Amino acid sequence: MASKKHEQIRTGNSVTALKQAFLDNLFYVQARYMDDASPGDLYQALAYTVRDRLLHHFNNSAKQFKYDAARTICYFSAEFLPGPHLANNMINLGILDNVRQMTAELGINLDTLLAEEPEPGLGNGGLGRLAACYMDSLATLQVPAIGYGIRYEHGIFKQEIRDGWQVETTDKWLHGGNPWEIRRPGIVFPIKFGGHTEQTRINGKFRVRWTPDEIVNGVAYDTPVSGYHNSNVNLLRLWHSEACESFDLQAFNKGDYYAAVHDKIYSENISKVLYPNDEPEAGKELRLRQQYFFASCSLQDMIRIFLVAPDGGLQGFPQKFVIQLNDTHPAISVVELMRLLIDVHHLSWDDAWEVTRNSFCYTNHTLLPEALETWPVHLFAKLLPRHLELIYEINARHLDEVRLQFHGDNRKIAALSIIDESGKYIRMAHIACIGSSRINGVSALHSQLVKQTVLHDLYDLWPQKFVNVTNGVTPRRFLVLSNRPLASLIKERLGHEEWVRDLNQLRALESAAEDGAFQERWRATQRSARVRLSNFVHENFALDLDPDSMFDVQVKRIHEYKRQHLNALHIITLYNRIKHNPHDDTPPRTFIFGGKAAPGYAMAKLMIKLITSIGDVVNRDPASRDRLRVLFFPNFNVKHAHSIYPAADLSEQISLAGMEASGTGNMKFSLNGALTIGTLDGANVEIRDEVGHDNFFLFGHTAEQVAAIRNEGYHPWEFVQRNAELAQAIDLIRTGYFSHGDTELFRPLVDQLMGVDPYMLCADFDSYINCQQQVSEAWRNPDHWARMSILNVARIGKFSSDRAIRDYCENIWHIKPVLVGADS
Ligand SMILES: *Cc1c(COP(=O)(O)O)cnc(C)c1O
């Protein structure tokens, strides 16, 4: 009873209780009074105040899941990109308004304080952000879940733009302390590397002993993941490596970014730094170590949890847990679970394989053959000798099954082998597929293409394993948190907030699409988001944007297949029209780009330089500066995404058809009322079907046409010859117009376009430019535009990550919600 009273003072949600708790935390955690507290101190104090309000729910959830022996989904992901936690947790707890009042009474601006929170940049982009959206939906839908990953000390690098080029600096997100994590020194597992194996007999039984030459400890760091307006709090458990023996330092030389972190990585530990993706493949040993490290820690942890239960025979493991592999990064888990079951827990091969196959599911995220992970056999032999033995045995038994089904088809056997044709590489996607009971793609089109292309032979073997789950995004973070004015307007119109949990209810907005007064308010709300972003840009980048122009936005990783340079060609084309025709009346546009290029991806970095160089010309030229404005927004991350998506009028989703697995940025834009200009790629196809073909700007060749053109032989220069505006635009780059006469700077990019053009910009240019013309025409009619925008939001419900998680629960995981009571 006494503790109950204490609880109310310490974790009550009234303004008074919040104020007392905040001041207590400021003093007892940060050792500061109000008058000597820095903004960082105030942020920490508020973060602890909010965290305090999650902890009972957090512990009660764990207790109840254990008591109910609830089936739990373990989401294995090398990346999580959760974004700042503070505001999200306040929204989920329903205390944002009281906290705002509390801080106001203390003379503190809550928004300044929220801006203090660093970005937990533990992911590259879409894949990591997807994992975070899924964690959010799992808690909101009250599904028992653990996210397992790596606690990188340095997340994705920070991007600065200097002289128009990307410059990488190391991210130090843990520098000020991380109030959201709880270190669990008692939850620690040894992880072995290297050494040799030997066969022994123990009590007459055949055993393999692995004697490593290196052992690293993995320590758990736990972050609570709250659900929206409920008492379920799930667990994100990230592993931190602590060397317990010194290990060999090796020559490691992969360019400047790596050089900068080189010493830290090798002298300290495995969880030091996140690898940027899209790097030229280089068999990075440390990355394989990271993958194995987190797979082994997580599986050992799950077995520990499982074995505390009274009747814990490990054959029952798949009834308690299902593991979702987010891409192939954790695929080594399949082999590691076999090792743990056989070598450590003494199951027979057949029992171990039965458990393993029934425990895993795998999500494929890419069709790009160069992005399919392989590891050199010699690296496995050196680092994971026992796993190499197990892989050979798994493969031998697997190929027996293949021979049975396909008889003497040697092509099939070679294609289906875990070891590639050269005998030198291990194919991780094969391990993931062989060890999983379900394999999913991430959009309808992608799942179809997976079956026809990258995993074609595996599909022929096990068609029943293949399913689709179209990606989704969380409306809590990407609408309620980041676009409060729009969320309020929707709430006012619908008269409730049920749509936050059930996004299909946005359909009720359809009736508002034709309502002139509502359109007016919708437009005002969107303008206010453009004003907010413009103010931020003015203060931080000393560039003035016109909030009455159309904000045309492309933010995502920089990659040739995503075709930011096609967008750039459009800007040059508009510029040329303005220069050559003073009467041209194209409506003013603000082009906003954002996204990081992998440090070793020269062409992507050159694309950034091209965009900033075009900006330098277009933003200065008196002929164009009031009509076109180009901004490269540095260091795009979740935090910045919060202010960018709401300010967008036009969403650029212009990848070459057949290249983008799903995309989730497309969903976030549309949820915030932006209209899409896009190709029939990834989830664009489904978005267009949902929002209505009239409310989507479609252009470009289809995936099927792309394949056909490739087959016939693609000649980009034929397209250039046929389109004067394309020829002119490329010519302007080639002749150094954007590079002070330097004709060498962009030569690799121009040569690529005119020579191979692997992503067919030239083939899609004409269609893109015409489509952009239609966009401009539509923009001239504000009522028409607002109508389309409202309909986009009204019909976007399918793309909630809640729907995606329900799909996984019903079709793949067979998991049911467990409601945690407020006072259990
Ligand atoms: C949503 C998101 C992405 C993914 O964007 P796509 O357009 O789907 O490639 C990448 N980075 C961040 C920070 C995001 O929020």
Coordinates of N, CA, C and O and ligand atoms in Angstrom, one line a residue, residues 81 125-126 129 555-556 562 636-638 641 645 653 663-665 668, ligand 1:
L81 N 16.1 1.5 -36.8 CA 16.2 3.0 -36.9 C 14.9 3.6 -36.3 O 14.0 4.1 -36.9
G125 N 18.6 2.9 -43.5 CA 17.5 3.5 -44.2 C 16.2 2.7 -44.0 O 15.9 2.2 -42.9
G126 N 15.6 2.4 -45.1 CA 14.3 1.7 -45.1 C 14.2 0.4 -44.3 O 13.3 0.2 -43.6
R129 N 14.3 1.2 -40.6 CA 13.1 1.9 -40.2 C 11.9 1.0 -40.2 O 11.0 1.1 -39.4
V555 N 13.5 12.2 -50.8 CA 14.4 11.9 -49.7 C 14.5 10.4 -49.5 O 13.5 9.7 -49.3
K556 N 15.7 9.8 -49.6 CA 15.9 8.4 -49.5 C 17.4 8.2 -49.7 O 18.1 9.1 -50.1
K562 N 17.5 4.4 -57.6 CA 16.5 5.3 -57.2 C 16.4 6.6 -58.0 O 15.4 7.3 -57.9
F636 N 19.9 13.5 -43.8 CA 18.6 13.0 -43.7 C 18.5 11.8 -42.8 O 19.2 10.8 -42.9
N637 N 17.6 11.9 -41.8 CA 17.4 10.8 -40.8 C 16.0 10.9 -40.3 O 15.2 11.7 -40.8
V638 N 15.6 10.1 -39.3 CA 14.2 10.0 -38.9 C 13.8 11.4 -38.3 O 12.7 11.9 -38.5
A641 N 13.2 13.6 -40.9 CA 12.0 13.1 -41.7 C 10.7 13.7 -41.1 O 9.8 14.0 -41.8
Y645 N 8.6 15.1 -44.4 CA 7.4 14.5 -45.1 C 6.2 15.3 -45.0 O 5.5 15.5 -46.0
Q653 N 8.9 9.1 -56.4 CA 9.2 7.7 -56.2 C 9.5 7.1 -57.6 O 8.7 6.4 -58.1
G663 N 9.7 0.1 -50.8 CA 9.7 1.5 -50.4 C 8.8 1.7 -49.2 O 7.8 0.9 -49.1
T664 N 9.1 2.6 -48.3 CA 8.2 3.0 -47.3 C 8.1 4.5 -47.2 O 7.1 5.0 -46.7
G665 N 9.1 5.2 -47.8 CA 9.0 6.6 -47.9 C 7.7 7.0 -48.7 O 7.0 7.9 -48.3
K668 N 4.9 7.1 -46.3 CA 4.9 8.2 -45.3 C 4.5 9.5 -46.0 O 3.8 10.3 -45.4
Ligands
LIG1 C1 11.4 5.9 -44.5 C2 12.8 6.2 -44.5 C3 13.6 5.7 -45.4 C4 13.2 4.8 -46.6 O1 12.8 5.6 -47.6 P1 12.5 5.0 -49.1 O2 11.9 6.2 -49.8 O3 11.5 3.9 -48.9 O4 13.7 4.5 -49.6 C5 15.0 5.9 -45.3 N1 15.5 6.7 -44.3 C6 14.7 7.2 -43.4 C7 15.3 8.1 -42.4 C8 13.3 7.0 -43.4 O5 12.6 7.6 -42.5

